[in-house]
Coordinates of C-alpha atoms in Angstrom, one line a residue:
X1 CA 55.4 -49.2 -72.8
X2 CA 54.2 -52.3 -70.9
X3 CA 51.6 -52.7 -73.2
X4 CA 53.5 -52.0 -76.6
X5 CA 56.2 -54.7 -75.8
X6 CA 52.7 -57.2 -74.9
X7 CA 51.9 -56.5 -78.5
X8 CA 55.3 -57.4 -79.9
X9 CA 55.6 -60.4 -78.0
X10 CA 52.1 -61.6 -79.6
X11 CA 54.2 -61.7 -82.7
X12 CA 57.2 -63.0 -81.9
X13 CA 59.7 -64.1 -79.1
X14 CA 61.2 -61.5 -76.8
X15 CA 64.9 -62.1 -77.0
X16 CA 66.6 -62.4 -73.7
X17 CA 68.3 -59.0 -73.5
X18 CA 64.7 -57.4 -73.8
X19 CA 63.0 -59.9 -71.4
X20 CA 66.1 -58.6 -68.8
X21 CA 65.6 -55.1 -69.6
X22 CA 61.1 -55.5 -69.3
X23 CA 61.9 -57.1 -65.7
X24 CA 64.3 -54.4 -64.5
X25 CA 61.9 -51.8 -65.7
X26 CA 58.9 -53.0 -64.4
X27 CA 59.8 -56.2 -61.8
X28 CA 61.1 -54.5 -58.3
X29 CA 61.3 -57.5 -56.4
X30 CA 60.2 -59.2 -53.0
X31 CA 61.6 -61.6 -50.6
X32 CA 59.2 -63.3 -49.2
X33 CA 59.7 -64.8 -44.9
X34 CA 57.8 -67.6 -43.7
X35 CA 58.7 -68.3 -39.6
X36 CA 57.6 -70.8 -37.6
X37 CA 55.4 -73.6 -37.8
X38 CA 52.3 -70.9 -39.2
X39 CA 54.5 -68.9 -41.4
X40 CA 56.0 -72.0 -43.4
X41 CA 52.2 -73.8 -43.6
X42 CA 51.0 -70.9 -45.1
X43 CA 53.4 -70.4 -47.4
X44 CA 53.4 -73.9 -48.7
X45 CA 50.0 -72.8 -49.9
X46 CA 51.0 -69.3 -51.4
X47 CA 53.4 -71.0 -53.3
X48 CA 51.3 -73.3 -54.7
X49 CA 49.2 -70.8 -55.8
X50 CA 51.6 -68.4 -57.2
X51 CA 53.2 -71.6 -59.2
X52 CA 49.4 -72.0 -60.5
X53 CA 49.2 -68.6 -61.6
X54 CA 52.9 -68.4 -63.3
X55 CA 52.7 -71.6 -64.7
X56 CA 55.2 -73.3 -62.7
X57 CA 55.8 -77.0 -62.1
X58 CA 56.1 -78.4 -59.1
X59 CA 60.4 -79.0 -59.7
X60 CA 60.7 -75.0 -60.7
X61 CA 60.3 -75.6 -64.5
X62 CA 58.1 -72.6 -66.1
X63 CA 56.2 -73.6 -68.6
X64 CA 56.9 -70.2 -71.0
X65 CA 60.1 -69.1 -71.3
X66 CA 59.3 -65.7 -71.9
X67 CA 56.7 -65.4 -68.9
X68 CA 57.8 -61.6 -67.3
X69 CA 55.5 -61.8 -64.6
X70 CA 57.3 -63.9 -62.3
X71 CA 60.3 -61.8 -61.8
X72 CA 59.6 -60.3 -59.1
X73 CA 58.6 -63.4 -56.8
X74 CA 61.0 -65.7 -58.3
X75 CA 64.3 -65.9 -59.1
X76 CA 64.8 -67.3 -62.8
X77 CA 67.9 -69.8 -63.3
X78 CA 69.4 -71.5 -65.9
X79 CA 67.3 -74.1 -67.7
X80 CA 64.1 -72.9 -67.6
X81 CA 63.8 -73.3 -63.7
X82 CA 62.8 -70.8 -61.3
X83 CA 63.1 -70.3 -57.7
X84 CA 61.1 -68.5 -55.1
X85 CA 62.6 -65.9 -53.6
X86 CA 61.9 -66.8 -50.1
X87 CA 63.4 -67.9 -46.9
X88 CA 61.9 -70.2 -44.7
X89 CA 62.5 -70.1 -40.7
X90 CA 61.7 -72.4 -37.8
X91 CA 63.2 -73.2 -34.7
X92 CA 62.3 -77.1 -35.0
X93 CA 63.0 -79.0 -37.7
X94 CA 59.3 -80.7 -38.4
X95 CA 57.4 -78.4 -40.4
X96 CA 60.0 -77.5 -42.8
X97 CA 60.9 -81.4 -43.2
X98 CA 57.5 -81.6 -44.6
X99 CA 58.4 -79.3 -47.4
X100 CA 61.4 -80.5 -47.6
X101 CA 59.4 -84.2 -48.7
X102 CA 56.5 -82.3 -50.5
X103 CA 55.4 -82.3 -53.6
X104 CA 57.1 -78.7 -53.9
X105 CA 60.6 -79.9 -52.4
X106 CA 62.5 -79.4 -55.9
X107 CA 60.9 -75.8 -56.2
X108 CA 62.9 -74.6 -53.2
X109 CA 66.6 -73.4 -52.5
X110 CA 68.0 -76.1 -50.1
X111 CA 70.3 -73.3 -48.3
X112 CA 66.4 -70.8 -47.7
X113 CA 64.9 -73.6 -45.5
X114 CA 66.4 -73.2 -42.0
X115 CA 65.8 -75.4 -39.0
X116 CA 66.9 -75.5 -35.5
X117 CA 67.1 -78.7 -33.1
X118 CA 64.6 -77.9 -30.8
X119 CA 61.4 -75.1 -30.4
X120 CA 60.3 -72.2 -28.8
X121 CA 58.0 -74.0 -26.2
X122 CA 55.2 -71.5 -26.9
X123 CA 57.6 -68.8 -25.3
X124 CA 58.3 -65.3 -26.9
X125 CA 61.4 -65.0 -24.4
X126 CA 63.0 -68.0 -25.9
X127 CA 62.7 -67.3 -29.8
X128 CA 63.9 -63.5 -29.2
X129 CA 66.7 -63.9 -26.2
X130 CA 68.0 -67.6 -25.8
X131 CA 67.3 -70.0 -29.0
X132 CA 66.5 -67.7 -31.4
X133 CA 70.3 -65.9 -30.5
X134 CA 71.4 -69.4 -32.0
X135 CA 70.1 -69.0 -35.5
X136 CA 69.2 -65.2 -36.5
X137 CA 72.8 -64.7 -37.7
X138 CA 72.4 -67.8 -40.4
X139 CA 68.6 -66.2 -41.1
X140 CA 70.2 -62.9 -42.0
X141 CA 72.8 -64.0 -43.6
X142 CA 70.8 -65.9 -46.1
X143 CA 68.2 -63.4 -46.6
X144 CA 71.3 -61.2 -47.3
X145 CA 71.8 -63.8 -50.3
X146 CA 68.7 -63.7 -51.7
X147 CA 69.2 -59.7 -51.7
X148 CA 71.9 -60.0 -53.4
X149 CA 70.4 -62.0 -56.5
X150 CA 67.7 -59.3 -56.8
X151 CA 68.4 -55.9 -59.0
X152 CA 65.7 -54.1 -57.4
X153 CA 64.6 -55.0 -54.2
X154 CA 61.3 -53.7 -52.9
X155 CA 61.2 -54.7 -49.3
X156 CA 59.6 -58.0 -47.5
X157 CA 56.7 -60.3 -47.2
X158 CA 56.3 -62.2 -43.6
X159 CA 54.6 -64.7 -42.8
X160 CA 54.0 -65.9 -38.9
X161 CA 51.7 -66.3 -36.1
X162 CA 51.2 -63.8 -32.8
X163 CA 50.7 -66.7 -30.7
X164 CA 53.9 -69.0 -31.0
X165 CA 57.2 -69.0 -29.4
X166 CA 58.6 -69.0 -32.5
X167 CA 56.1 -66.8 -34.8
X168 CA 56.1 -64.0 -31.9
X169 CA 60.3 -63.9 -30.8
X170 CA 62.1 -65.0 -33.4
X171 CA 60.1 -62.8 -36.0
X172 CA 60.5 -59.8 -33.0
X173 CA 63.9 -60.5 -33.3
X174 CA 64.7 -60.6 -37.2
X175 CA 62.8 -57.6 -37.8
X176 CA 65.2 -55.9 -35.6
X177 CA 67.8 -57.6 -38.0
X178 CA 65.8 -56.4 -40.9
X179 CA 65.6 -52.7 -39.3
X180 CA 69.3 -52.2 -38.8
X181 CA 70.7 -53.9 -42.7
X182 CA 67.3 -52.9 -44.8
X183 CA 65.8 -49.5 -43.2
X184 CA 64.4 -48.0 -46.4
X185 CA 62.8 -51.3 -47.8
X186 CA 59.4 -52.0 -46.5
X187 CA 58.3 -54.7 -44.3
X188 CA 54.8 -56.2 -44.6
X189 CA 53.3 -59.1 -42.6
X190 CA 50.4 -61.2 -43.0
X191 CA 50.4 -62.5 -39.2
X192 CA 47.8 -65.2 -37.4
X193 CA 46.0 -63.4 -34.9
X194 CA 44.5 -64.7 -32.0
X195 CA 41.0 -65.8 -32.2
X196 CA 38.5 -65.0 -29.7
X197 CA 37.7 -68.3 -28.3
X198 CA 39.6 -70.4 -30.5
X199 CA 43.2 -70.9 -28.8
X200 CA 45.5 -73.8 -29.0
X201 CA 48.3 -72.0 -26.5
X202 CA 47.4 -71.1 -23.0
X203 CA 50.3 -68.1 -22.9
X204 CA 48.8 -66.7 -26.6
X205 CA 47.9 -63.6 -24.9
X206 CA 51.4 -62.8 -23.8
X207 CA 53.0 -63.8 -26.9
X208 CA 50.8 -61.6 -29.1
X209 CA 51.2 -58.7 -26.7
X210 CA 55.2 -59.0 -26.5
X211 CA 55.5 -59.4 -30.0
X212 CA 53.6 -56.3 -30.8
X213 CA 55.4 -54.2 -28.5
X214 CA 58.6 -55.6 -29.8
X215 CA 57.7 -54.8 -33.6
X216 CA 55.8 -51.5 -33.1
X217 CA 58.5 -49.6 -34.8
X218 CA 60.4 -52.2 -37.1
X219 CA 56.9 -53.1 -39.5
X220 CA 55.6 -50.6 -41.8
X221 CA 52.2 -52.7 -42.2
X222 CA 50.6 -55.7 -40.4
X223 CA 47.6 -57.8 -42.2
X224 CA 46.0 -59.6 -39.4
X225 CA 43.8 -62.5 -39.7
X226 CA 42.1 -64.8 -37.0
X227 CA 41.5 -68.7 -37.2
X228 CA 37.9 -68.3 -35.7
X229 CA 36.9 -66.0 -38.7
X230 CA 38.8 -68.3 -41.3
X231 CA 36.7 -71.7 -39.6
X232 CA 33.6 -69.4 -40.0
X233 CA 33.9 -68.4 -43.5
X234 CA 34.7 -72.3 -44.5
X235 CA 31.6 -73.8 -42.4
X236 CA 29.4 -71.1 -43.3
X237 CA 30.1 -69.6 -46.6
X238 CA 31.8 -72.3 -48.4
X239 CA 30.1 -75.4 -46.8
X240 CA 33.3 -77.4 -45.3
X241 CA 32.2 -79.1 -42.1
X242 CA 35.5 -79.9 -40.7
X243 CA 38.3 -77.4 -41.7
X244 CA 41.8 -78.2 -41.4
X245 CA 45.0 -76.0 -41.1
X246 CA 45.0 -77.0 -45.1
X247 CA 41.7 -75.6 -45.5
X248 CA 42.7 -72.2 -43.3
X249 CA 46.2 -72.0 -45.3
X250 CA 44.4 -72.2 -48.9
X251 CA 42.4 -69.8 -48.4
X252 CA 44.5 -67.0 -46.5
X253 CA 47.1 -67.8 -49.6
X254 CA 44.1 -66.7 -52.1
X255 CA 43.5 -63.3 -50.2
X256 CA 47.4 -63.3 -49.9
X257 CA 47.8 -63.5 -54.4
X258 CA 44.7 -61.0 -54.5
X259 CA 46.8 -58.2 -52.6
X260 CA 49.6 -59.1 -54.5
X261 CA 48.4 -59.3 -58.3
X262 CA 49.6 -55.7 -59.1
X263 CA 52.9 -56.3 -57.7
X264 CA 53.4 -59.3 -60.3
X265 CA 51.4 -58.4 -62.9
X266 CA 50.6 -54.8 -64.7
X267 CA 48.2 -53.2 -62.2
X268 CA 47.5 -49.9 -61.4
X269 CA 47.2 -49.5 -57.4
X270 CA 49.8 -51.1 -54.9
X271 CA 51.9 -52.0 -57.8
X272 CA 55.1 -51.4 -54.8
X273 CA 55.0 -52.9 -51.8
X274 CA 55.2 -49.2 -50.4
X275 CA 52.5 -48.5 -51.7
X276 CA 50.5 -50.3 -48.8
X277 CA 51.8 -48.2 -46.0
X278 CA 51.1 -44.6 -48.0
X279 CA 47.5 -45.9 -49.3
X280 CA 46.6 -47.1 -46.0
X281 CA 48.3 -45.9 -42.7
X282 CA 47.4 -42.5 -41.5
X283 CA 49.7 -42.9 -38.1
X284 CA 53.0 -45.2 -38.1
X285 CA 51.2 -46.9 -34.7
X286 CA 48.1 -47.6 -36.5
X287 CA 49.0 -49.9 -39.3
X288 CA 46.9 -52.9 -38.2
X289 CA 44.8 -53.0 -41.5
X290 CA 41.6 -55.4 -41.6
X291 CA 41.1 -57.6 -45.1
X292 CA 38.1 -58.7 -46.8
X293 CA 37.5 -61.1 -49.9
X294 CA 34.6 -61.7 -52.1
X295 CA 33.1 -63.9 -53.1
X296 CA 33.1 -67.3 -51.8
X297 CA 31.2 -69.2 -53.8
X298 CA 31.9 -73.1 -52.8
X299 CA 32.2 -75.3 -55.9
X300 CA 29.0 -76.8 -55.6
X301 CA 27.4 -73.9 -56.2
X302 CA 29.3 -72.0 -58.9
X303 CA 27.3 -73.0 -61.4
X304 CA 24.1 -71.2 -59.4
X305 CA 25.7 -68.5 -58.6
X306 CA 27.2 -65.2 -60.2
X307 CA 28.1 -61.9 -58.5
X308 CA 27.8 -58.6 -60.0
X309 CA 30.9 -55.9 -59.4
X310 CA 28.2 -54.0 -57.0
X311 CA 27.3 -57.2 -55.3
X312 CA 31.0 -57.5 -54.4
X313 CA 32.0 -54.6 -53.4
X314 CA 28.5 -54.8 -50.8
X315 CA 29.9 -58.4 -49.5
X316 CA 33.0 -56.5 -48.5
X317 CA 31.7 -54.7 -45.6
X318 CA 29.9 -57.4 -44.0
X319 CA 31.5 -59.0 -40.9
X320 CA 31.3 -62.1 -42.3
X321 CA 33.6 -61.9 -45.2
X322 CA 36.2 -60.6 -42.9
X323 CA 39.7 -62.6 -41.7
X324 CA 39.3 -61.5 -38.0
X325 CA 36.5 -61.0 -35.9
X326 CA 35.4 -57.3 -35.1
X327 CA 32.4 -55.3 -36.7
X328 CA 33.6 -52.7 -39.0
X329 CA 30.2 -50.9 -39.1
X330 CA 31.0 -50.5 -35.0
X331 CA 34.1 -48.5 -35.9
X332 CA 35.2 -45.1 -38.4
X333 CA 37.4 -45.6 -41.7
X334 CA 40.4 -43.5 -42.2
X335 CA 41.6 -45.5 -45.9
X336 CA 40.1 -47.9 -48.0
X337 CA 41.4 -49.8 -51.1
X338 CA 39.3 -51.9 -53.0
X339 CA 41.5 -54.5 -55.0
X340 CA 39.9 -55.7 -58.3
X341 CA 41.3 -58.5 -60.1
X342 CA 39.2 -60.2 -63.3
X343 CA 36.6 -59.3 -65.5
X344 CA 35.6 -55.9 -64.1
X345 CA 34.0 -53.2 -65.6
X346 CA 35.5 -49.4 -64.0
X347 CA 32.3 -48.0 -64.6
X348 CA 30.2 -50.6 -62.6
X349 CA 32.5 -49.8 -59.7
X350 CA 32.3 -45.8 -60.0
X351 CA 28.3 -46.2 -59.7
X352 CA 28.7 -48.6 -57.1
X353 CA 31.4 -46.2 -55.1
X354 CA 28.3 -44.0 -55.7
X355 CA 25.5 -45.8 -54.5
X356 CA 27.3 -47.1 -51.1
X357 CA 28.3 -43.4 -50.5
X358 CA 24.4 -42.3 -50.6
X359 CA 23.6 -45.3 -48.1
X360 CA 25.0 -42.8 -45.4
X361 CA 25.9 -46.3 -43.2
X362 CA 29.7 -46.5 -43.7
X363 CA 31.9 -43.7 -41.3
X364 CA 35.1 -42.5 -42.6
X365 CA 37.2 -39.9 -40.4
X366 CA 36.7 -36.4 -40.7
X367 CA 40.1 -35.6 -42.0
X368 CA 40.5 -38.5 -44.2
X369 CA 38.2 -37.3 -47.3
X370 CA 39.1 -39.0 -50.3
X371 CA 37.4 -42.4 -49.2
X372 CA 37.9 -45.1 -51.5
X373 CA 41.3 -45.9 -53.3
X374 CA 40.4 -48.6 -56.6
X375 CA 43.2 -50.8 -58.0
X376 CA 42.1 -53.0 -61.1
X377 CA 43.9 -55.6 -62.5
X378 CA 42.4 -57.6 -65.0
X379 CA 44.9 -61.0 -64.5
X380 CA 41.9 -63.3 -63.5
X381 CA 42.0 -65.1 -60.3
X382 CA 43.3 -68.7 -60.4
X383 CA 42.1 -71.6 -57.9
X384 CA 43.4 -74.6 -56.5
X385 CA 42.3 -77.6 -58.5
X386 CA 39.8 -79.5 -55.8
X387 CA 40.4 -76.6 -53.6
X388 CA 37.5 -75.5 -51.5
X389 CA 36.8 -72.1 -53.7
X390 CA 35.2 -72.5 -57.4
X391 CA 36.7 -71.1 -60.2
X392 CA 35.9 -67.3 -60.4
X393 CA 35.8 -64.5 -63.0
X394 CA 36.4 -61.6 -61.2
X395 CA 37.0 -61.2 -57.0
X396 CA 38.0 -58.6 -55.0
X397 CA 40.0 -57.7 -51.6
X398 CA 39.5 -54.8 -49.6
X399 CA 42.1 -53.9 -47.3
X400 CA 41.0 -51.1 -45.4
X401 CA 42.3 -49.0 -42.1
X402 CA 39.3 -49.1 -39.3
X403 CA 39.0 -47.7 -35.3
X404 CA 36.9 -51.5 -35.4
X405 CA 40.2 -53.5 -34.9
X406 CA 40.2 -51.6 -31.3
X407 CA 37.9 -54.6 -30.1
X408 CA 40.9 -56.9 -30.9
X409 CA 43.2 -55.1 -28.6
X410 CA 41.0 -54.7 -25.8
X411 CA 40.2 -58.2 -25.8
X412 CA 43.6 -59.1 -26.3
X413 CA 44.8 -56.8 -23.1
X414 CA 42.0 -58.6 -21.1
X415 CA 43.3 -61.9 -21.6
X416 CA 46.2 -60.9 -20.7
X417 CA 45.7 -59.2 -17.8
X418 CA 43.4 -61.9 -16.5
X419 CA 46.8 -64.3 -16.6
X420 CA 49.2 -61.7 -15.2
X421 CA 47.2 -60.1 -12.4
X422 CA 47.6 -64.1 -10.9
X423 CA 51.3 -64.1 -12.3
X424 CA 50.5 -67.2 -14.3
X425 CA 53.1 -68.4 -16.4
X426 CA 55.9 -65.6 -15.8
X427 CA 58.8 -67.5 -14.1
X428 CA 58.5 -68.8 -17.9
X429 CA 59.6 -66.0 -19.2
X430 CA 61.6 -64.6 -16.5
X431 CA 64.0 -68.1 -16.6
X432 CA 64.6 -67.0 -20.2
X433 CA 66.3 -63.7 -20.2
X434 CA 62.9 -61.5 -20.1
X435 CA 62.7 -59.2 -17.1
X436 CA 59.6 -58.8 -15.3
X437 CA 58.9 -55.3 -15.9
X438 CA 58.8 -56.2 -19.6
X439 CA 54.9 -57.5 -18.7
X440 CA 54.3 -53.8 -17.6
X441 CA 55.7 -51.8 -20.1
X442 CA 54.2 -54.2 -23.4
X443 CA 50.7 -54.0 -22.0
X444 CA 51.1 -50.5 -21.3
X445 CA 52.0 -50.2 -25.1
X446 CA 49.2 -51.9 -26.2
X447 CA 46.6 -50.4 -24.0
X448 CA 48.0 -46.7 -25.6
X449 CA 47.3 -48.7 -29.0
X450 CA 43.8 -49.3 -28.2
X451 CA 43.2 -45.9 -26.8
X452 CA 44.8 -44.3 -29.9
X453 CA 41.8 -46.6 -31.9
X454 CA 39.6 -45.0 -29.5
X455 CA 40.4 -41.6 -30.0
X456 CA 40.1 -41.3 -33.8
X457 CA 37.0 -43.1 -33.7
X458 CA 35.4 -40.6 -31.1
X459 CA 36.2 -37.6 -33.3
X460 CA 34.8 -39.8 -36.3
X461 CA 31.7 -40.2 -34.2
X462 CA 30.9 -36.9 -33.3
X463 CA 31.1 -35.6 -37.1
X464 CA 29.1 -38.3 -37.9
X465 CA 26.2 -37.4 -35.4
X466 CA 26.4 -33.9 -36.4
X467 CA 26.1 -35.1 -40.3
X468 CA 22.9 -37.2 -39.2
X469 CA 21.8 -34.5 -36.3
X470 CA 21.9 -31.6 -39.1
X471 CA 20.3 -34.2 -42.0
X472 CA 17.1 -34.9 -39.8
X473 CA 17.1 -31.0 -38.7
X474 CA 16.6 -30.4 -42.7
X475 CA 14.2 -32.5 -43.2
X476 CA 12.2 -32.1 -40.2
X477 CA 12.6 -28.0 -41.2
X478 CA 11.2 -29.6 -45.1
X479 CA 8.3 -31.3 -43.6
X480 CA 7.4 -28.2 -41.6
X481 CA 7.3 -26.2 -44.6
X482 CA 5.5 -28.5 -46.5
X483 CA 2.2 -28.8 -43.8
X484 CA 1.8 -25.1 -43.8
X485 CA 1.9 -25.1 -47.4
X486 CA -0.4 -27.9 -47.5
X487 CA -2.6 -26.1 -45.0
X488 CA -2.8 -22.9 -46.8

């Protein structure tokens, strides 16, 4: 039907009564959350790129009138103008008073950027008990607004950081919000991760571990990526020598419009946001996929350099086009959806499917057969002019469900630990409403998250050395045969 009203608009203009009736059909829309100082950088950048993609000036003005595929991000006014559907959240004022002076401060709702009077101090105790008590009633209550403008609403995109006061309360906090007034919509993050070495807070490792605690039951899925991985892939794979938080943003807001092509444009897999959380999470507790985006192909050398659909799909399972740091070949599948967007050919990704399935090198659980889940969309991907990625035909992101993010959690319980055991940093916490018990009971919770990692991936690993055990048996048993033939 999509495609037969396509075809009529090539002909002539959609009236408005049909446009309302294609984006009621086929636009089920999403509020997108951006907390704290992380959350609203990076959405600066996905907005830009989503107003690249729709066509949409800087002041909110789209450029066609009978565009459909905006519906569901943004919220169409009178005039031409549109405006995202997105509320933005920080306990200090500073990083939303850049938007608020950017080159995108006409595109935005004045009453969806929200700002406190002072921050979160790096402290998950004081943006989930004492300042973030202050503000989470006006945060719901405008999210409640933007609800209420949408005729089909899907669930939630947020956008924050483990590691801030801020990103890891406040966020623990509205989710709870989110919980009690939205139950049945989804609730997906794209969250900041902390990075191995890389760490500009000192109490990171109690943030992140509180904050996943406190959200365990209130997100359906959880997209992490770490700064360390992000700096690598720009040194490394797309020749920036110094990258900057604009560098880091830009490109976590590419792999951000890849995921979520299908759910503005016709597609075929994830085309609903709860679609994520059946493709890819086995387990409620283990819904901590990993992403991966190909190619990155620097400007400089896009006219050198051109990727076939199996070249691609390969660059996706090497650790270095990952967003966080863990191996993947060191852990066991359980889902995997490959995201195509571009000029793709299904066939070339069929034989592909086929030729990594022979290589015998990637693990999936026992019990979770099927392997790989393919969504193609054939929008093409758009980049930012100047931007640090070159213009591309096709690209792809593979979000996939791995025992390897275990690595994470264990190093993230270390850190911890190595900070608690001394009691570092806890009359913090304690002075602000968070009992002391709480540092038990999180890291308790997290260590049963790691060991629940663990566990599937041991039963992975014992099917797969049986595979391999009972494969060299065969052939060794083949090779026998064939010297006392030969001998004969």
């Amino acid at each position: 039907m999509n495609r037969r009203l396509r075809k009529l608009d090539d002909k002539q203009t959609l009236s408005p009564i049909v446009l309302c009736t294609v984006r009621e059909l086929f636009q089920k829309e999403v509020i997108h959350i951006h907390i704290g100082q992380a959350g609203v950088q990076v959405g600066n950048a996905c907005w830009e790129l989503y107003c690249l993609e729709h066509g949409i000036r800087p002041d909110g003005i789209l450029a066609h009138s009978n565009d459909i595929s905006s519906g569901a991000f943004f919220n169409q006014t009178g005039g031409g103008k549109v405006v995202p559907r997105a509320v933005m959240v920080d306990l200090e004022p500073i990083p939303i008073d850049e938007i608020r002076t950017g080159t995108y401060r006409s595109l935005f709702h004045p009453t969806s950027l929200i700002t406190g009077k002072e921050d979160a101090a790096s402290n998950f105790a004081r943006g989930y008990f004492s300042i973030g008590r202050e503000m989470i009633d006006l945060a719901l209550n405008r999210i409640r607004l933007v609800a209420e403008e949408c005729n089909c609403l899907q669930g939630f995109i947020i956008f924050r950081s483990f590691g801030g006061g801020t990103g890891s309360g406040f966020t623990a906090l509205l989710l709870d919000g989110l919980t009690r007034d939205y139950k049945k919509l989804s609730k997906i993050e794209f969250a900041i991760y902390p990075a191995p070495k890389i760490s500009p807070i000192i109490v990171e490792p109690y943030n992140a571990v509180f904050t996943t605690h406190a959200c365990m039951d209130t997100e359906d899925v959880c997209f992490i990526f770490d700064n360390e991985a992000l700096y690598d892939i720009l040194a490394r794979l797309l020749d920036v020598p110094r990258p900057t938080y604009t560098n880091l943003n830009r490109l976590i807001a590419q792999v951000v419009s890849g995921m979520t092509t299908s759910l503005r444009f016709e597609g075929s897999l994830n085309v609903e946001l709860v679609e994520f959380r059946t493709n890819l999470i086995p387990y409620p507790r283990i819904h901590y996929p990993l992403v991966t985006f190909a190619p990155f192909v620097p400007p400089s050398r896009s006219m050198h350099e051109t990727m076939t659909t199996q070249q691609l799909m390969m660059s996706c399972f090497e650790p270095s086009n990952q967003m966080i740091k863990c191996d993947p070949r060191n852990g066991s599948y359980m889902s995997c959806c490959l995201l195509f967007r571009g000029d793709i050919n299904p066939n070339d990704i069929n034989s592909t499917i086929t030729h990594i399935k022979s290589l015998r090198t990637i693990r999936f659980v026992p019990w979770s057969p099927t392997g790989f889940k393919i969504g193609v969309n054939f929008q093409p991907p758009t980049t930012v002019p100047g931007g640090d990625l070159a213009a591309m035909q096709r690209a792809v992101v593979m979000v996939s469900n791995s025992s390897a993010v275990r690595v994470a959690w264990e190093r993230l319980c270390k850190k911890f630990y190595l900070m608690y055991a001394k009691r570092a940093f806890v009359h913090h916490y304690v002075g602000e409403g968070l009992e002391e018990r709480e540092f038990k009971y999180a890291l308790q919770n997290i260590k049963a998250l790691s060991n629940d990692y663990r566990e599937l991936d041991f039963d992975a690993t014992q099917r797969f050395e049986g595979v391999c055990d009972l494969y060299v048996a065969n052939n060794a048993d083949r090779t026998s045969l064939q010297l006392i033939q030969g001998f004969h």
